[in-house]
CSV table of C-alpha atoms and ligand atoms in Angstrom, one decimal:
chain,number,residue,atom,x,y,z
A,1,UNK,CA,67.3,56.2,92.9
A,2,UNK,CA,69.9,54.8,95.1
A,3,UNK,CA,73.5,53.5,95.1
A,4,UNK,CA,74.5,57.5,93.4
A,5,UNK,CA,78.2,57.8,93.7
A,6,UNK,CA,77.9,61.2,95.2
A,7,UNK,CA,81.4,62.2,95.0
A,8,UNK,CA,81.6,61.4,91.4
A,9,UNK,CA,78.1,63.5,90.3
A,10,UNK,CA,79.2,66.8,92.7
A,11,UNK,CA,82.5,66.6,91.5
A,12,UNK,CA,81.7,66.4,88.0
A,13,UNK,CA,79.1,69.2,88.4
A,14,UNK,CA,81.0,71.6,90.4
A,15,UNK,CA,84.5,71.0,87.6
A,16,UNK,CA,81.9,71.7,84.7
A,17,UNK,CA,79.4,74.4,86.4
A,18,UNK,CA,77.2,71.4,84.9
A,19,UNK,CA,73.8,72.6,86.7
A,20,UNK,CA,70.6,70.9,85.6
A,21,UNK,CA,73.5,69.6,82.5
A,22,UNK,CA,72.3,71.7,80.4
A,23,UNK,CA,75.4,71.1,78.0
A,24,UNK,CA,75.4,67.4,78.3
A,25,UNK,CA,71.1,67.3,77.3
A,26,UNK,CA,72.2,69.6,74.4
A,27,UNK,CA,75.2,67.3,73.4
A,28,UNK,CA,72.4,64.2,73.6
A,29,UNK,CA,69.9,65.8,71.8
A,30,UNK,CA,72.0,66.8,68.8
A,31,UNK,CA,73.3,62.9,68.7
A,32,UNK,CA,69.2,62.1,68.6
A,33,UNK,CA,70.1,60.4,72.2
A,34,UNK,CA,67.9,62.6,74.2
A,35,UNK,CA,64.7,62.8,72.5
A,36,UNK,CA,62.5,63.8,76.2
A,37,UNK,CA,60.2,67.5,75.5
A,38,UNK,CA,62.6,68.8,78.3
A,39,UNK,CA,65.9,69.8,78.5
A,40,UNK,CA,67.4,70.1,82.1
A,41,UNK,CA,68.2,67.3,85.0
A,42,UNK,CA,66.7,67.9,88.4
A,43,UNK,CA,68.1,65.6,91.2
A,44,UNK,CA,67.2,66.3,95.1
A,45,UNK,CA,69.7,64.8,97.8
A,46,UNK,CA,67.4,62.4,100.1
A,47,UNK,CA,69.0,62.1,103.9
A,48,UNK,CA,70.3,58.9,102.9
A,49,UNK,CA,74.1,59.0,101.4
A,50,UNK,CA,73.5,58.0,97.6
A,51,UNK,CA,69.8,57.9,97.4
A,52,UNK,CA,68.3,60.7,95.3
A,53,UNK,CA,64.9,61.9,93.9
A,54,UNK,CA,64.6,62.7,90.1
A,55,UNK,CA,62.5,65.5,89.4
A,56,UNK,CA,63.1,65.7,86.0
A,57,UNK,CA,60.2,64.0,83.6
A,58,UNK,CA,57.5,65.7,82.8
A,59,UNK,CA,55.1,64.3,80.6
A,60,UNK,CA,53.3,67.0,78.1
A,61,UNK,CA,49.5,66.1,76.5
A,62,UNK,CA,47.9,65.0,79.7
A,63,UNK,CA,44.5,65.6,80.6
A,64,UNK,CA,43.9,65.1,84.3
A,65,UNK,CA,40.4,65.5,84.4
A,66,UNK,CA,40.2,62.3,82.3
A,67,UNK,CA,40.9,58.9,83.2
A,68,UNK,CA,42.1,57.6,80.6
A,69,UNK,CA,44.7,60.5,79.7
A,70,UNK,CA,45.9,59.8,83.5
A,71,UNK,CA,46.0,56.2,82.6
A,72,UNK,CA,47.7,56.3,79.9
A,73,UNK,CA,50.4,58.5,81.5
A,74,UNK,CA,51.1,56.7,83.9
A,75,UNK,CA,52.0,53.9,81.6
A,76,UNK,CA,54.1,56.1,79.6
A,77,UNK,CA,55.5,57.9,82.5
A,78,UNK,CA,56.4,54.5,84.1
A,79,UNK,CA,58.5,53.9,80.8
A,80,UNK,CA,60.0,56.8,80.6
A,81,UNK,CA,61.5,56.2,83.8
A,82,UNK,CA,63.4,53.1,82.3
A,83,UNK,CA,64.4,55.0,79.5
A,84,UNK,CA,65.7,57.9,81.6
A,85,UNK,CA,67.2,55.4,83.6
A,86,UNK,CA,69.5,53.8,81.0
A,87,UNK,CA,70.5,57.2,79.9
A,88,UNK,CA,71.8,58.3,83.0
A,89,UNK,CA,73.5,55.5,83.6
A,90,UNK,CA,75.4,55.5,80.4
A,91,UNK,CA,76.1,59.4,80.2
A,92,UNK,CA,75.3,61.3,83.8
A,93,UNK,CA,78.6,60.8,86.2
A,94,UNK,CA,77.6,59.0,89.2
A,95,UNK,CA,74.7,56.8,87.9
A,96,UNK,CA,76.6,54.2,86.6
A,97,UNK,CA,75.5,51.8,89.2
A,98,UNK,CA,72.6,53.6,90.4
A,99,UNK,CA,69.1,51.4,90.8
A,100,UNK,CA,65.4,52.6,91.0
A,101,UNK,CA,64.4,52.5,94.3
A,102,UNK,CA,60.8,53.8,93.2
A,103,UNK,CA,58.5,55.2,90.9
A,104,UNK,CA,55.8,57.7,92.4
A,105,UNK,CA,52.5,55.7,92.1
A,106,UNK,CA,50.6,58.2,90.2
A,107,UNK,CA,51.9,60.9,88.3
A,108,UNK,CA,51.9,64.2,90.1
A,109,UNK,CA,49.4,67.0,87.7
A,110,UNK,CA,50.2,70.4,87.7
A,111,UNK,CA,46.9,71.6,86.9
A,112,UNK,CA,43.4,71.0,86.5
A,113,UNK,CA,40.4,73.1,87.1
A,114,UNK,CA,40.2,76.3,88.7
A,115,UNK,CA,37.3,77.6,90.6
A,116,UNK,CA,35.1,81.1,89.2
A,117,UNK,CA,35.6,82.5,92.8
A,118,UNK,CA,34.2,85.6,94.6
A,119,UNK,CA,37.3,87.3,93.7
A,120,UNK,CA,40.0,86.3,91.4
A,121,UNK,CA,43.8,87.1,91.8
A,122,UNK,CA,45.4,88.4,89.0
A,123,UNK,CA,48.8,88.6,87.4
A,124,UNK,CA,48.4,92.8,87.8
A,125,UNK,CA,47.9,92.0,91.5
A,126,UNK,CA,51.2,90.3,91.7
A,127,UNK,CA,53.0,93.3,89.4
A,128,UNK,CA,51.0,95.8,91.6
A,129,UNK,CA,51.5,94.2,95.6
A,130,UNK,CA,47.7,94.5,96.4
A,131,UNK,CA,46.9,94.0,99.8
A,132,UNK,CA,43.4,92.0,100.8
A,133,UNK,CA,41.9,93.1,103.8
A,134,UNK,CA,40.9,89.0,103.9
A,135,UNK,CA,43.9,87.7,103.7
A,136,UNK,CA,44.2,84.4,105.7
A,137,UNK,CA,48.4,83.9,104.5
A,138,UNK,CA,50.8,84.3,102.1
A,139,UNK,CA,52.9,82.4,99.9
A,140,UNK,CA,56.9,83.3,99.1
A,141,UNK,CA,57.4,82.0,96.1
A,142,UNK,CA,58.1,82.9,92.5
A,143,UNK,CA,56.8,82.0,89.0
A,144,UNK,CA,56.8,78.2,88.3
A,145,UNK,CA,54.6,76.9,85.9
A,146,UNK,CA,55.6,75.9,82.6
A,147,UNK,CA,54.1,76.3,79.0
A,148,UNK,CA,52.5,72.7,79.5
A,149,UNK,CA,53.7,71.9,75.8
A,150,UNK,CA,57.9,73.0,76.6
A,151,UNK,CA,58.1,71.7,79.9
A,152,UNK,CA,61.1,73.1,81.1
A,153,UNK,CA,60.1,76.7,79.2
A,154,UNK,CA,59.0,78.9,82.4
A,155,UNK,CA,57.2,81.8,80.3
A,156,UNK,CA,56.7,84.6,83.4
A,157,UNK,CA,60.5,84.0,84.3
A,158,UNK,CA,61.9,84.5,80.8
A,159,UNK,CA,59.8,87.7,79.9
A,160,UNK,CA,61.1,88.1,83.4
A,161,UNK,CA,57.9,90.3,85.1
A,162,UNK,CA,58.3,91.3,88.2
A,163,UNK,CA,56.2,90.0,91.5
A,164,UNK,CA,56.5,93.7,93.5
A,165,UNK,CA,56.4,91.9,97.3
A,166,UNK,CA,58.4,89.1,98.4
A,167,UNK,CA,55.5,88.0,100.9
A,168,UNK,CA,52.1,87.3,98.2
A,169,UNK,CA,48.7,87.8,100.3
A,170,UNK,CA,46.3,85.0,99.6
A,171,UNK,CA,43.0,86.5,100.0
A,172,UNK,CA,39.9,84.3,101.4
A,173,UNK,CA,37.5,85.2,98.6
A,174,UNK,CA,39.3,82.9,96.1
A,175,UNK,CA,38.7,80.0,97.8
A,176,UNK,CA,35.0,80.6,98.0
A,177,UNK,CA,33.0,79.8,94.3
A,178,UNK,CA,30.5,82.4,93.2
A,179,UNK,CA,27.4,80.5,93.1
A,180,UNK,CA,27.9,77.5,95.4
A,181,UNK,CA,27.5,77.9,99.0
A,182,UNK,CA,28.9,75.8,101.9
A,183,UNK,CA,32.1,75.0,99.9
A,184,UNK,CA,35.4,76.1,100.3
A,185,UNK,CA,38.1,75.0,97.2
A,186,UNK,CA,42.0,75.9,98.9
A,187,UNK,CA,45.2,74.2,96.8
A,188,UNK,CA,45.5,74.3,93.3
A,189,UNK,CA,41.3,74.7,92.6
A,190,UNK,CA,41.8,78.4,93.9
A,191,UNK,CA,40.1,81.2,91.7
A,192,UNK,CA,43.6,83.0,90.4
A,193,UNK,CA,44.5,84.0,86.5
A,194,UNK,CA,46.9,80.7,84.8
A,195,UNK,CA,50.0,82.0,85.5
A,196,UNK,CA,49.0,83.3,89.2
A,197,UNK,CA,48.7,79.6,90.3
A,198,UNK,CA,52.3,78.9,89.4
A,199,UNK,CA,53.8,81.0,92.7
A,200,UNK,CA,50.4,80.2,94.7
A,201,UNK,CA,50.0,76.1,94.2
A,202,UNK,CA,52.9,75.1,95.9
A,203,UNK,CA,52.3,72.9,99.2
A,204,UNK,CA,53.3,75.9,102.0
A,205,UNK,CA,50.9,78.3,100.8
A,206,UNK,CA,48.5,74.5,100.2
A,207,UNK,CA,48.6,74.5,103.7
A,208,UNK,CA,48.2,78.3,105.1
A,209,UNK,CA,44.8,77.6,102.8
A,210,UNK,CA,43.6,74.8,104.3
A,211,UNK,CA,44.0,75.5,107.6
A,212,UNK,CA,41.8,78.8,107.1
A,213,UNK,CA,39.6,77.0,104.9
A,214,UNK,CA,39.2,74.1,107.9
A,215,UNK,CA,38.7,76.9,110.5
A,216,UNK,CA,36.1,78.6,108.4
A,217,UNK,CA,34.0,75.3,107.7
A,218,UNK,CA,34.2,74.3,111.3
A,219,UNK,CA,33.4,78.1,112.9
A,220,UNK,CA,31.1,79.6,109.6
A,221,UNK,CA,29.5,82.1,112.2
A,222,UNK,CA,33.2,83.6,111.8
A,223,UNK,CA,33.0,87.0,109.8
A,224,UNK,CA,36.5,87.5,107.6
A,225,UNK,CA,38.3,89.7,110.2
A,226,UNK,CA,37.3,87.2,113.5
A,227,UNK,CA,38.8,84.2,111.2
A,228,UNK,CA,42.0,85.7,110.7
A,229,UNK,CA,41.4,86.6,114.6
A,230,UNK,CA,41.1,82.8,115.3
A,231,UNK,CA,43.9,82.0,112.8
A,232,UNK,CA,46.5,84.5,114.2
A,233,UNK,CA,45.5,82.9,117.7
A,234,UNK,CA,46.9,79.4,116.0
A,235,UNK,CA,50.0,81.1,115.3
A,236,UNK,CA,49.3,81.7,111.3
A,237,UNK,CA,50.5,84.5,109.6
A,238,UNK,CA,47.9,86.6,108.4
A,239,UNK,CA,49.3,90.4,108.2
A,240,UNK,CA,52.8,91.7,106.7
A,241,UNK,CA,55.3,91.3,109.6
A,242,UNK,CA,57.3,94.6,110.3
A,243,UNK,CA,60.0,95.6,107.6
A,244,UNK,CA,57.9,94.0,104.3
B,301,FAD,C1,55.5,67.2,89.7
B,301,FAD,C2,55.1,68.2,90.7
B,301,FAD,C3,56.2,68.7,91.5
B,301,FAD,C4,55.9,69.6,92.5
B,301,FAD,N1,56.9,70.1,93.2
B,301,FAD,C5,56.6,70.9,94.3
B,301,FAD,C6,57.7,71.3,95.2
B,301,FAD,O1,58.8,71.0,95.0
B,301,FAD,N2,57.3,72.1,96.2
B,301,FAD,C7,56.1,72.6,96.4
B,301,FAD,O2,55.8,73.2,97.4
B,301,FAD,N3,55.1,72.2,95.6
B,301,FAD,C8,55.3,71.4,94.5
B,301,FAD,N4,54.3,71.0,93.7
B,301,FAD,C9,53.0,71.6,93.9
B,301,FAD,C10,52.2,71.0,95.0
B,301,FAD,O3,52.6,69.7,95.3
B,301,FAD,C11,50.7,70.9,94.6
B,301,FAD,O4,50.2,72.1,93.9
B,301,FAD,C12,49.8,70.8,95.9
B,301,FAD,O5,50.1,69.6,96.5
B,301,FAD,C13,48.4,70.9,95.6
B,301,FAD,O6,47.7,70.7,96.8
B,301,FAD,P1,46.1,70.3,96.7
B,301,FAD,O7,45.7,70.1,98.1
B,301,FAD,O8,45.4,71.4,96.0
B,301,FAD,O9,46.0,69.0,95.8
B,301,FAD,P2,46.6,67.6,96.1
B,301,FAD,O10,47.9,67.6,96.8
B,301,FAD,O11,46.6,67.0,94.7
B,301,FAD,O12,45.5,66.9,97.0
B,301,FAD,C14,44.2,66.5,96.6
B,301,FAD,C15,43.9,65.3,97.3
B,301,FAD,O13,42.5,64.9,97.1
B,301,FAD,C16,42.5,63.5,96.9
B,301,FAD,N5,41.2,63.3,96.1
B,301,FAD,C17,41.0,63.6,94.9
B,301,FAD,N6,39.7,63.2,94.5
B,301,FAD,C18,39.2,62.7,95.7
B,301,FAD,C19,37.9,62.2,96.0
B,301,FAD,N7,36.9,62.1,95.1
B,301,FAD,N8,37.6,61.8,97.2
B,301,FAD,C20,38.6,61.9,98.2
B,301,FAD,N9,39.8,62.4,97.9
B,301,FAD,C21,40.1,62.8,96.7
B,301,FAD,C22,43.7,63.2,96.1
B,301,FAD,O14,44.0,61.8,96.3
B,301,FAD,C23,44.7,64.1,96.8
B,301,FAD,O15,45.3,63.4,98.0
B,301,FAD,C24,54.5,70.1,92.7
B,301,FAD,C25,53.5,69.5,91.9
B,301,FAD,C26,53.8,68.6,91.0
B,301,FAD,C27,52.7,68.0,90.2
């Protein structure tokens, strides 16, 4: 959106500790205003003064292997928009005059199918800090995928269990599928248990994947340890740097 008076929202925020507004969704909802599956306001600050991205819908029922369920939410995402729209421009300080610059295209999907790898990571992993001697990178990131039916419910960080290592290794073999050869799956397809895919899909550790998975398709003569050889040569991190 663009044309956000800026000083008006941080203001506002910062005199109310009105994070994500939490209070003013609650106030909305009990008036039957807000009637959305989630219940907190996520706005990014784009470089350009008054122009920011609004993270907040997310749609609930969607299948994404199906066409039609995509289809049909982008319609209703597309919708919703407008309906968010004229909410926050009634009740959120700062959007009064704001205007929708865009709409992403297609709606971004969390989640699809998962691959039965050679190995698959598992929650106890991530409580336990196992280390893979094929690890090709890591990813630095917490747990963020929510119950898909309460969007904004983030069911690992309420029952609040514990990652053990800042720094999670992402092991080669769960990119590879058990029975189909000359394939490699990195990004969200990886073999990993549900709620290991919510610290591991995000683009960063997306990328440390596909780079190894590029190198190994292009060099497959490569055994494990002269692939992380190769990607350590490319500057990728591959081992635990000193003091993790
Ligand atoms: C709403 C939302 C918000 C997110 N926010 C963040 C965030 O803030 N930070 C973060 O790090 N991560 C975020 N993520 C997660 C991250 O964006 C994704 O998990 C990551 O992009 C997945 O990468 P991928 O390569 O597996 O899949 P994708 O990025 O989906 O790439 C798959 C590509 O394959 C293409 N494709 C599909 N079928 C075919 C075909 N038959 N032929 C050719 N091409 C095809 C698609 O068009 C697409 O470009 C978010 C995800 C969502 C949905």
């Amino acid at each position: 959106m663009e044309g956000v008076d800026e000083a008006a929202l941080s203001g506002y925020i910062n005199e109310h500790h009105a994070n994500r507004m939490l209070a003013e969704i609650r106030r909305l909802t009990e008036r039957g205003i807000w009637k959305f599956p989630y219940d907190r306001f996520i706005c990014v600050r784009m470089p350009e003064e008054g122009v920011f991205l609004i993270n907040t819908s997310r749609l609930t029922g969607v299948n994404g292997l199906d066409g039609r369920s995509v289809s049909d939410a982008t319609v209703r995402g597309r919708r919703e928009s407008f309906e968010l729209l004229e909410l926050m421009r009634k009740h959120f300080p700062g959007f009064r005059h704001a205007k929708l610059r865009c709409i992403a295209a297609l709606p971004g999907i969390r989640e699809t199918r998962r691959i039965d790898g050679k190995f698959t990571m598992t929650v106890r992993d991530l409580r336990e800090g196992t280390r893979f001697a094929d690890t090709i990178g890591f990813c630095c990131y917490g747990w963020d995928l929510p119950d898909p039916n309460r969007p904004s419910y983030q069911p690992m960080t309420e029952q609040k269990i514990a990652i053990r290592n800042d720094l999670i290794p992402l092991p080669f073999r769960i990119m590879q599928p058990q029975k189909i050869a000359n394939l490699l799956c990195p990004g969200r397809a990886v073999s990993v248990e549900r709620d290991v895919l919510g610290p591991v899909r995000v683009m960063a550790s997306c990328m440390a994947m596909g780079e190894a998975a590029g190198t190994a398709a292009a060099r497959p003569e490569l055994s494990v340890e002269a692939l992380r050889e190769a990607l350590r040569g490319r500057g990728c991190i591959v081992d635990v740097p000193a003091g993790h």
